[in-house]
Short mmCIF file of C-alpha atoms in Angstrom, two decimals:
data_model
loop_
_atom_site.label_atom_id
_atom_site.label_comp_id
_atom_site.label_asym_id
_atom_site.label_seq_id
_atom_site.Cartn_x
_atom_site.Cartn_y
_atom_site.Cartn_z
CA UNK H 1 -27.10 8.21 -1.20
CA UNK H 2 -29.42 10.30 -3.28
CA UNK H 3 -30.96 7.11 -5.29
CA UNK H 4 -31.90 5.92 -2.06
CA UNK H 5 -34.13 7.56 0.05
CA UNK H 6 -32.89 5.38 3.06
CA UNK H 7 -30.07 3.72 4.50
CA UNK H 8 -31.99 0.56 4.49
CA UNK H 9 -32.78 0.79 0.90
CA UNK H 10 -29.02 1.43 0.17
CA UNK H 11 -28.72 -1.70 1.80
CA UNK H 12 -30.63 -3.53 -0.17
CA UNK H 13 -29.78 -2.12 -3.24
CA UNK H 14 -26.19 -3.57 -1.99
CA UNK H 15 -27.02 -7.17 -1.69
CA UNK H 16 -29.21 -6.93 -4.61
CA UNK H 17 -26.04 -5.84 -6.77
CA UNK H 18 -23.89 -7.96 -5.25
CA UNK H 19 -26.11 -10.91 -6.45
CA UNK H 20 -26.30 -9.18 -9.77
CA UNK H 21 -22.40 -9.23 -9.70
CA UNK H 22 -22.52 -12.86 -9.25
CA UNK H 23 -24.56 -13.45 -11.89
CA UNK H 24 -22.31 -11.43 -14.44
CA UNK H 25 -18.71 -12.90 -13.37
CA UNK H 26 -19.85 -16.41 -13.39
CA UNK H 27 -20.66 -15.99 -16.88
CA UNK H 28 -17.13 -16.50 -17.70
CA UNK H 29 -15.55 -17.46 -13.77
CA UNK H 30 -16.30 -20.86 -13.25
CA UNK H 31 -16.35 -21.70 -9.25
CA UNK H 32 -14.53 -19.39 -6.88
CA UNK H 33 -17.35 -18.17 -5.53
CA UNK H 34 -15.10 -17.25 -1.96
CA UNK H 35 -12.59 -15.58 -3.80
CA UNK H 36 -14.97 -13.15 -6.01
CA UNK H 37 -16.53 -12.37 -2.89
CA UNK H 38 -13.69 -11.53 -0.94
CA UNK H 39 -12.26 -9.16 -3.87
CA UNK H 40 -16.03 -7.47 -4.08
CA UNK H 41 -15.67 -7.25 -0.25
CA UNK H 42 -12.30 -5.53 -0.57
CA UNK H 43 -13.30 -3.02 -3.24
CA UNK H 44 -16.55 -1.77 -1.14
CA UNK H 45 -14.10 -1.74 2.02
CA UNK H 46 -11.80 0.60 0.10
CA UNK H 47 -9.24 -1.68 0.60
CA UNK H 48 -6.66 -3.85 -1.25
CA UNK H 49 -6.21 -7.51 -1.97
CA UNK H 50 -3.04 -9.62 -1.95
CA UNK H 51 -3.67 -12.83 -4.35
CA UNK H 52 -1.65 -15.83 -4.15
CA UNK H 53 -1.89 -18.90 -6.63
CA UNK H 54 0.20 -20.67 -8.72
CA UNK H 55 0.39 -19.20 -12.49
CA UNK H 56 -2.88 -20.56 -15.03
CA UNK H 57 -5.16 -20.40 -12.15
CA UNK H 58 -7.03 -16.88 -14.42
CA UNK H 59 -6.07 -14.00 -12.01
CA UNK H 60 -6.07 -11.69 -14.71
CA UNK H 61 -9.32 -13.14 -15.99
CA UNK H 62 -10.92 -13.03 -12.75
CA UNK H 63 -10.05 -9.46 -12.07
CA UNK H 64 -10.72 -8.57 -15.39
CA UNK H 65 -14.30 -9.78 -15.09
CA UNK H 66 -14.97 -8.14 -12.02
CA UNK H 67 -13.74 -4.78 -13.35
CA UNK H 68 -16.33 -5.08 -16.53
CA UNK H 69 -19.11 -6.27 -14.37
CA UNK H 70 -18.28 -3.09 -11.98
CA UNK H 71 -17.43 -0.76 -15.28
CA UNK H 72 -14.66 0.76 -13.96
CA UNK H 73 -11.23 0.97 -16.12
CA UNK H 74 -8.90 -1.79 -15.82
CA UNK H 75 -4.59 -1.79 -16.08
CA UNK H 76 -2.85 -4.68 -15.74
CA UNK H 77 1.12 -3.97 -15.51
CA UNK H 78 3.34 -6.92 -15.33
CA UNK H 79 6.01 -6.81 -12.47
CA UNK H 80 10.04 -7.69 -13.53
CA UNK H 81 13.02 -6.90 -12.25
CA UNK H 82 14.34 -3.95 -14.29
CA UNK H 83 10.98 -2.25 -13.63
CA UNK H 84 11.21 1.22 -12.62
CA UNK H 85 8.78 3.61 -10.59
CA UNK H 86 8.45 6.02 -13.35
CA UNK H 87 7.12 2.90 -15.59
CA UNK H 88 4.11 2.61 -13.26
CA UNK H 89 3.44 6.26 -12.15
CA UNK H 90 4.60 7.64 -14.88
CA UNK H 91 7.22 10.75 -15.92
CA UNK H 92 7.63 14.13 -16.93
CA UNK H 93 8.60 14.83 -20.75
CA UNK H 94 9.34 18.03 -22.80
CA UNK H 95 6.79 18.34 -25.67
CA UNK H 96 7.15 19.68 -29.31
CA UNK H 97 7.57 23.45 -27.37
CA UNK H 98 10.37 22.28 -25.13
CA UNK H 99 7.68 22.67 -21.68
CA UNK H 100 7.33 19.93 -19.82
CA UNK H 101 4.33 17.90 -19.59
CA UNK H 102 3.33 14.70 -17.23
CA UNK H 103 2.65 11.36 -19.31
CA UNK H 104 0.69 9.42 -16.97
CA UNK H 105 1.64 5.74 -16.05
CA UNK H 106 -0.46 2.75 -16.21
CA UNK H 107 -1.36 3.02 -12.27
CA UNK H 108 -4.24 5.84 -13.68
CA UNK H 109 -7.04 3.50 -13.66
CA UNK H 110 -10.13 2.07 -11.05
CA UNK H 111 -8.16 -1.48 -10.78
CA UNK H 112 -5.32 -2.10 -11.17
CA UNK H 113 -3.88 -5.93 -11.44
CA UNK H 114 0.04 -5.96 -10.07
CA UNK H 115 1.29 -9.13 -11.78
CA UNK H 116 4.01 -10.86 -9.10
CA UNK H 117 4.92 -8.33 -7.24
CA UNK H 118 7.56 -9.96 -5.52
CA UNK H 119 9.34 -9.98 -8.77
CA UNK H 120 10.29 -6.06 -8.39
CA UNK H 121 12.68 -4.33 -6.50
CA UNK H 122 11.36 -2.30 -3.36
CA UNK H 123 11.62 0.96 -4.79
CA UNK H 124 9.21 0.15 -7.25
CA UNK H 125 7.14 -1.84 -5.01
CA UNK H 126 7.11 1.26 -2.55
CA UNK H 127 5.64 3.66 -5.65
CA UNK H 128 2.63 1.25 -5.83
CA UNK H 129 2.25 1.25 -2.05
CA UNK H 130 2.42 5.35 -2.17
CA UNK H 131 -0.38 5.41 -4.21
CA UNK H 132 -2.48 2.62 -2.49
CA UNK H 133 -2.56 4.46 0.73
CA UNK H 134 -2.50 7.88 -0.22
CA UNK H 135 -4.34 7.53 -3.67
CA UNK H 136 -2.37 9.82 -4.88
CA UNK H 137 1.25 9.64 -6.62
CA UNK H 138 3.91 12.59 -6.41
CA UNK H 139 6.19 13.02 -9.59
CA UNK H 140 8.78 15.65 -9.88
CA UNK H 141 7.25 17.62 -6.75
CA UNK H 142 4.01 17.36 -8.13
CA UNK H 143 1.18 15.50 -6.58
CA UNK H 144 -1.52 13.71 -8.38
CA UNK H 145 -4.48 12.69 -7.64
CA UNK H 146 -5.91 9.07 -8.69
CA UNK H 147 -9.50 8.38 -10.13
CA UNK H 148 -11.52 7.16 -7.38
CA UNK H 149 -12.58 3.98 -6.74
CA UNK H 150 -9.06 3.05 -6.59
CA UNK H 151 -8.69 -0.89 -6.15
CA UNK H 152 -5.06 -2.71 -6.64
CA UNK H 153 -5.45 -6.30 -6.22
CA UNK H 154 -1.54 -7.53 -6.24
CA UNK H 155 -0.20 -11.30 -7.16
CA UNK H 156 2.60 -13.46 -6.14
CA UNK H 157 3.55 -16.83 -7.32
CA UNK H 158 4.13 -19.19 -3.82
CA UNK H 159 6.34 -21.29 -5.90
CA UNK H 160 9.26 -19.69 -7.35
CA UNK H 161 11.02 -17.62 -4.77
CA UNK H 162 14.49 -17.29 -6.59
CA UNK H 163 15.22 -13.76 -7.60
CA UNK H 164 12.23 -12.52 -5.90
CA UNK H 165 12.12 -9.64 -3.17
CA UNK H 166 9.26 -10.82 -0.96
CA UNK H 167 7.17 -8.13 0.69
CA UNK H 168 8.19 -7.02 4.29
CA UNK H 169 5.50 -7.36 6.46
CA UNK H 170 4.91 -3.52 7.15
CA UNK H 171 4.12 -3.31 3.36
CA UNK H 172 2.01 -6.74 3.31
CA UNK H 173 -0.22 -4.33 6.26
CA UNK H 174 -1.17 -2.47 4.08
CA UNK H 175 -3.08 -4.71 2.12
CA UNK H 176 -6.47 -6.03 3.80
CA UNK H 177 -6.93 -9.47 2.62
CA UNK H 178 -4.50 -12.18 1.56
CA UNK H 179 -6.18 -14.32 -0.93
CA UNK H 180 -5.10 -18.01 -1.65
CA UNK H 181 -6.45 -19.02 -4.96
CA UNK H 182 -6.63 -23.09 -4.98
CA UNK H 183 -6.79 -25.48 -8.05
CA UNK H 184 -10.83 -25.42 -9.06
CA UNK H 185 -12.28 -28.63 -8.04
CA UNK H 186 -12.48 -31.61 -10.72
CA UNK H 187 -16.54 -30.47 -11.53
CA UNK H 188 -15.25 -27.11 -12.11
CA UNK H 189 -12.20 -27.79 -14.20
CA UNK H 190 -14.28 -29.98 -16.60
CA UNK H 191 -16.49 -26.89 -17.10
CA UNK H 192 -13.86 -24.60 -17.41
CA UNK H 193 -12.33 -26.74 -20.74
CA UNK H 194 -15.40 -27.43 -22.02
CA UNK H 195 -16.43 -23.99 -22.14
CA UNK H 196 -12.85 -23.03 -23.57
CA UNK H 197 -13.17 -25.48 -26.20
CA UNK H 198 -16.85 -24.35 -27.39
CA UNK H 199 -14.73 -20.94 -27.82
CA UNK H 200 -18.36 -19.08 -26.60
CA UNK H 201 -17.35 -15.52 -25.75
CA UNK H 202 -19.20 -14.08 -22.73
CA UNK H 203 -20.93 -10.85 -22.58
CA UNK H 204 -20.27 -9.27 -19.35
CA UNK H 205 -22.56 -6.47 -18.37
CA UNK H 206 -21.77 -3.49 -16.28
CA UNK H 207 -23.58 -4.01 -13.23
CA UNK H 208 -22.38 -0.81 -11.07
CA UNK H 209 -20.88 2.30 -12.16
CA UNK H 210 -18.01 4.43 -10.12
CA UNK H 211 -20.63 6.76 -8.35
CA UNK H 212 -22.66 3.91 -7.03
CA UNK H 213 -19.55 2.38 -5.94
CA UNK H 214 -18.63 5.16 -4.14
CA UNK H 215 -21.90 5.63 -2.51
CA UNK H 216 -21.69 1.93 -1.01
CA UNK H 217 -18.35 2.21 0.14
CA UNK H 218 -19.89 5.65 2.10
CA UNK H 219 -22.77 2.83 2.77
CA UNK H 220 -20.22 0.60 4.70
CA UNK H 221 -18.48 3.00 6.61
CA UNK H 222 -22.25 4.05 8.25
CA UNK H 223 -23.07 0.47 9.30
CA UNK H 224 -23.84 -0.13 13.09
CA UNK H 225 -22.05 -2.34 15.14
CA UNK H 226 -22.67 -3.27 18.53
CA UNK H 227 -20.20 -3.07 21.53
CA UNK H 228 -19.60 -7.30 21.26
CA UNK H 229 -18.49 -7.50 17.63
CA UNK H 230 -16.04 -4.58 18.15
CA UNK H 231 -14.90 -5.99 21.36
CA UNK H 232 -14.95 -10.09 19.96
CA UNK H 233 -12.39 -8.94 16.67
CA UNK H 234 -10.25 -6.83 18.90
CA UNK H 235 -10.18 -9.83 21.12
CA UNK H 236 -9.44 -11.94 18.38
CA UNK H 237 -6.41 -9.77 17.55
CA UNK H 238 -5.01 -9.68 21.07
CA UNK H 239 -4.94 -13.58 20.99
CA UNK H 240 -2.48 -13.32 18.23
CA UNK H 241 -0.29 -11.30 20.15
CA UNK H 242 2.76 -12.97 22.37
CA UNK H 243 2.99 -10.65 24.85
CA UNK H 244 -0.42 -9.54 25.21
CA UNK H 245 -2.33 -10.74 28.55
CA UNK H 246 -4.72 -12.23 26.01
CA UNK H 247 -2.98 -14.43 23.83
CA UNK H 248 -4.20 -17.77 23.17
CA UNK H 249 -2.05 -20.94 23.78
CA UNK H 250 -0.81 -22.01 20.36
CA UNK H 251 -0.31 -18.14 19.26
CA UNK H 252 2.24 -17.92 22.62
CA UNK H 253 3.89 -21.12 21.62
CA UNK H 254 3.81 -20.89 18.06
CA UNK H 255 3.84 -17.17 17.02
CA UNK H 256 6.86 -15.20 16.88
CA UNK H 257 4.59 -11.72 16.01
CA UNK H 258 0.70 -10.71 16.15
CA UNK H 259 -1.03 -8.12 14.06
CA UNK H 260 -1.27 -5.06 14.25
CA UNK H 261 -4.07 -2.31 15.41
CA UNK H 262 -4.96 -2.13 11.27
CA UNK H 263 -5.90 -6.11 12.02
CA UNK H 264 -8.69 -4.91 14.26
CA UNK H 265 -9.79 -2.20 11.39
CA UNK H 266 -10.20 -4.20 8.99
CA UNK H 267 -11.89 -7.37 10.52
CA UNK H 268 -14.94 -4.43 11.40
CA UNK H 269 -14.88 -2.68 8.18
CA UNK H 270 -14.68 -6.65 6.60
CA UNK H 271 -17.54 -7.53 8.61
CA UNK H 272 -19.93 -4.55 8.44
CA UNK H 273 -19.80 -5.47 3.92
CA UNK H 274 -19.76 -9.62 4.61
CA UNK H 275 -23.07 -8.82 6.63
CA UNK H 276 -24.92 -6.10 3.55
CA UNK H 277 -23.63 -8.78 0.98
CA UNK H 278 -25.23 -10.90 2.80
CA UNK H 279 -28.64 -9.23 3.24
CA UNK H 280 -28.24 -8.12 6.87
CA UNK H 281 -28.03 -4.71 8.18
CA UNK H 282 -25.11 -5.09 10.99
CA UNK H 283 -22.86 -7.87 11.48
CA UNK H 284 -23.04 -10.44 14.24
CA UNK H 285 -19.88 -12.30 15.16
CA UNK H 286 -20.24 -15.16 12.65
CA UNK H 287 -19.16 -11.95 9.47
CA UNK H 288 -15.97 -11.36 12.10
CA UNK H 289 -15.15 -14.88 11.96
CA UNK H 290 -16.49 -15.47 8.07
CA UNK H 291 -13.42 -12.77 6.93
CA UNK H 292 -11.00 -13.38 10.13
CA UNK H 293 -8.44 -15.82 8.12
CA UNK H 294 -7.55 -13.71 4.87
CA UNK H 295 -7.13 -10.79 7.26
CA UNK H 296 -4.90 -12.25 9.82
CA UNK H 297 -2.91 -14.48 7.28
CA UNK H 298 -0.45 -12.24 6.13
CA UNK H 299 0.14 -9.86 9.47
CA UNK H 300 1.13 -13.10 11.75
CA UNK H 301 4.67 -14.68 11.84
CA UNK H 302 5.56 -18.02 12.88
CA UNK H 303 8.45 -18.65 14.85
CA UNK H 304 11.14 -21.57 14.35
CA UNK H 305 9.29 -23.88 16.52
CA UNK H 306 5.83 -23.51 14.42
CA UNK H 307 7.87 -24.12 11.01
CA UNK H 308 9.80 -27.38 12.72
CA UNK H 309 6.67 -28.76 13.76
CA UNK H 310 4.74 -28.12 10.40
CA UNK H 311 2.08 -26.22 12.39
CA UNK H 312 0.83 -23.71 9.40
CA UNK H 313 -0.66 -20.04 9.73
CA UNK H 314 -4.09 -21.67 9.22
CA UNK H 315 -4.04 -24.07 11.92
CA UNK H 316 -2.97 -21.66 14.35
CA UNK H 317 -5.81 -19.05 13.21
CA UNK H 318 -8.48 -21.51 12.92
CA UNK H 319 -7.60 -22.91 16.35
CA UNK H 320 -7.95 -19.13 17.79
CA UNK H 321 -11.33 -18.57 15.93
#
């Protein structure tokens, strides 16, 4: 923190970037405003996002935005099913003197955007994962490191699910927030053509660089929490849970599975950045509760009774919240 001479300043250097970032990405994002700050939440959280829309809805504008706004490098590598591991990590080749030397793969970069990730087989899905939790990647015995900050933001298509191999949920764990991306709102969707059609291109200025990045997510990780927040999101947690002593009603008769300890994790780590974004110095329970659904959407399972009755994931969160 050596440009701040306090925590508190760091703080509010925080919320005044994050309004900065805003301002930048809504030069050429139109609406969205929940979704840009969930992904800015995720990157300062050292975490990854899961994003799930329907194709045309400009994921790979979005995330391209945010990665010029935040100057950090950006890959995007597009996810098929005769896509191998070595195509994202890379592979050893023998050079001009017959040694062998390591081409790196596309996954070398601060963000990376994994196009429909469901459309790959697991082995290659599992060489992404490697690298998102270890932020590292091991070829031919080798290990190397990957540029910190490190942000994949991944993206299935909910309709087509036809040659797909969905995520199993130990992998889906892994990543902090599932994101739903909606249709932008009629206002929004006027904007967005009429801006297309005046064929303006926006300038998109670098509002952070990768040091102060990593000196806010070392911000986050230092942020106070009292003994109620901690205990209120582990609470939370337990209600998901079938057989814990704590589970709620509709998660007992509806839930087949409840998260996991990571669950808990992230909904502190979530709400210590939701509260700095925000322009407070320690979160309360309403930043548990602001970041509680994209975290416990994808780390749930409904059970045969929930799906017959049309009872969906968010229902039975909202109703535990």
């Amino acid at each position: 923190m050596s440009e701040h001479t306090t925590e508190v300043e760091a703080a509010d250097a925080l919320h005044q970037a994050y309004i900065d970032l805003k301002k930048e990405i809504s030069k050429v994002i139109v609406g969205q405003d929940d979704v840009v700050k969930l992904l800015i939440t995720s990157i300062f959280c050292q975490g990854h996002a899961l994003l799930v829309g329907v194709p045309g809805l400009a994921k790979t504008l979005l995330i391209r935005t945010i990665a010029s706004a935040l100057h950090l490098d950006f890959n995007r590598i597009q996810f098929t099913p005769d896509l191998m591991p070595s195509d994202i990590l890379g592979a050893e080749t023998l050079d001009k003197d017959r040694n062998f030397k390591f081409i790196k793969g596309p996954i070398f970069s601060n963000i990376i955007l994994a196009d429909e990730i469901n459309r790959t087989p697991p082995k290659t899905q599992a060489a992404l994962l490697e690298s998102m939790q270890e932020y590292s990647v091991t070829v031919a015995g080798k290990q190397w490191k990957l540029d910190e900050p490190f942000f994949v933001l991944a993206t299935q298509n909910p309709i087509e699910q036809e040659g797909t191999y969905p995520l199993p949920e130990a992998q889906l764990d892994r990543f902090m927030f599932m994101i739903n991306l909606d249709y932008p709102s009629y206002e929004s969707e006027i904007n967005i053509v009429k801006n297309e059609s005046a064929g303006a291109i926006k300038d998109v200025k670098g509002v952070l660089d990768a040091k102060q990045i990593l000196a806010f997510q070392q911000l986050v990780n230092k942020v106070p929490v009292a003994d109620n927040v901690i205990e209120y999101a582990v609470s939370l947690v337990h209600k998901t849970r079938p057989e814990s002593d704590r589970v709620s009603d509709i998660a007992k008769s509806y839930l087949e599975w409840g998260a996991g300890p990571r669950a808990s994790q992230f909904l502190i780590k979530g709400a210590k950045c939701n509260a700095l974004l925000n322009g407070k110095y320690s979160p309360d329970i309403e930043d548990v509760q602001a970041i509680a659904e994209p975290i416990l959407r994808h780390r749930i399972v409904r059970n045969f009774k929930a799906e017959a009755e049309g009872i969906s994931i968010s229902q039975i969160i909202a109703d535990i919240l």
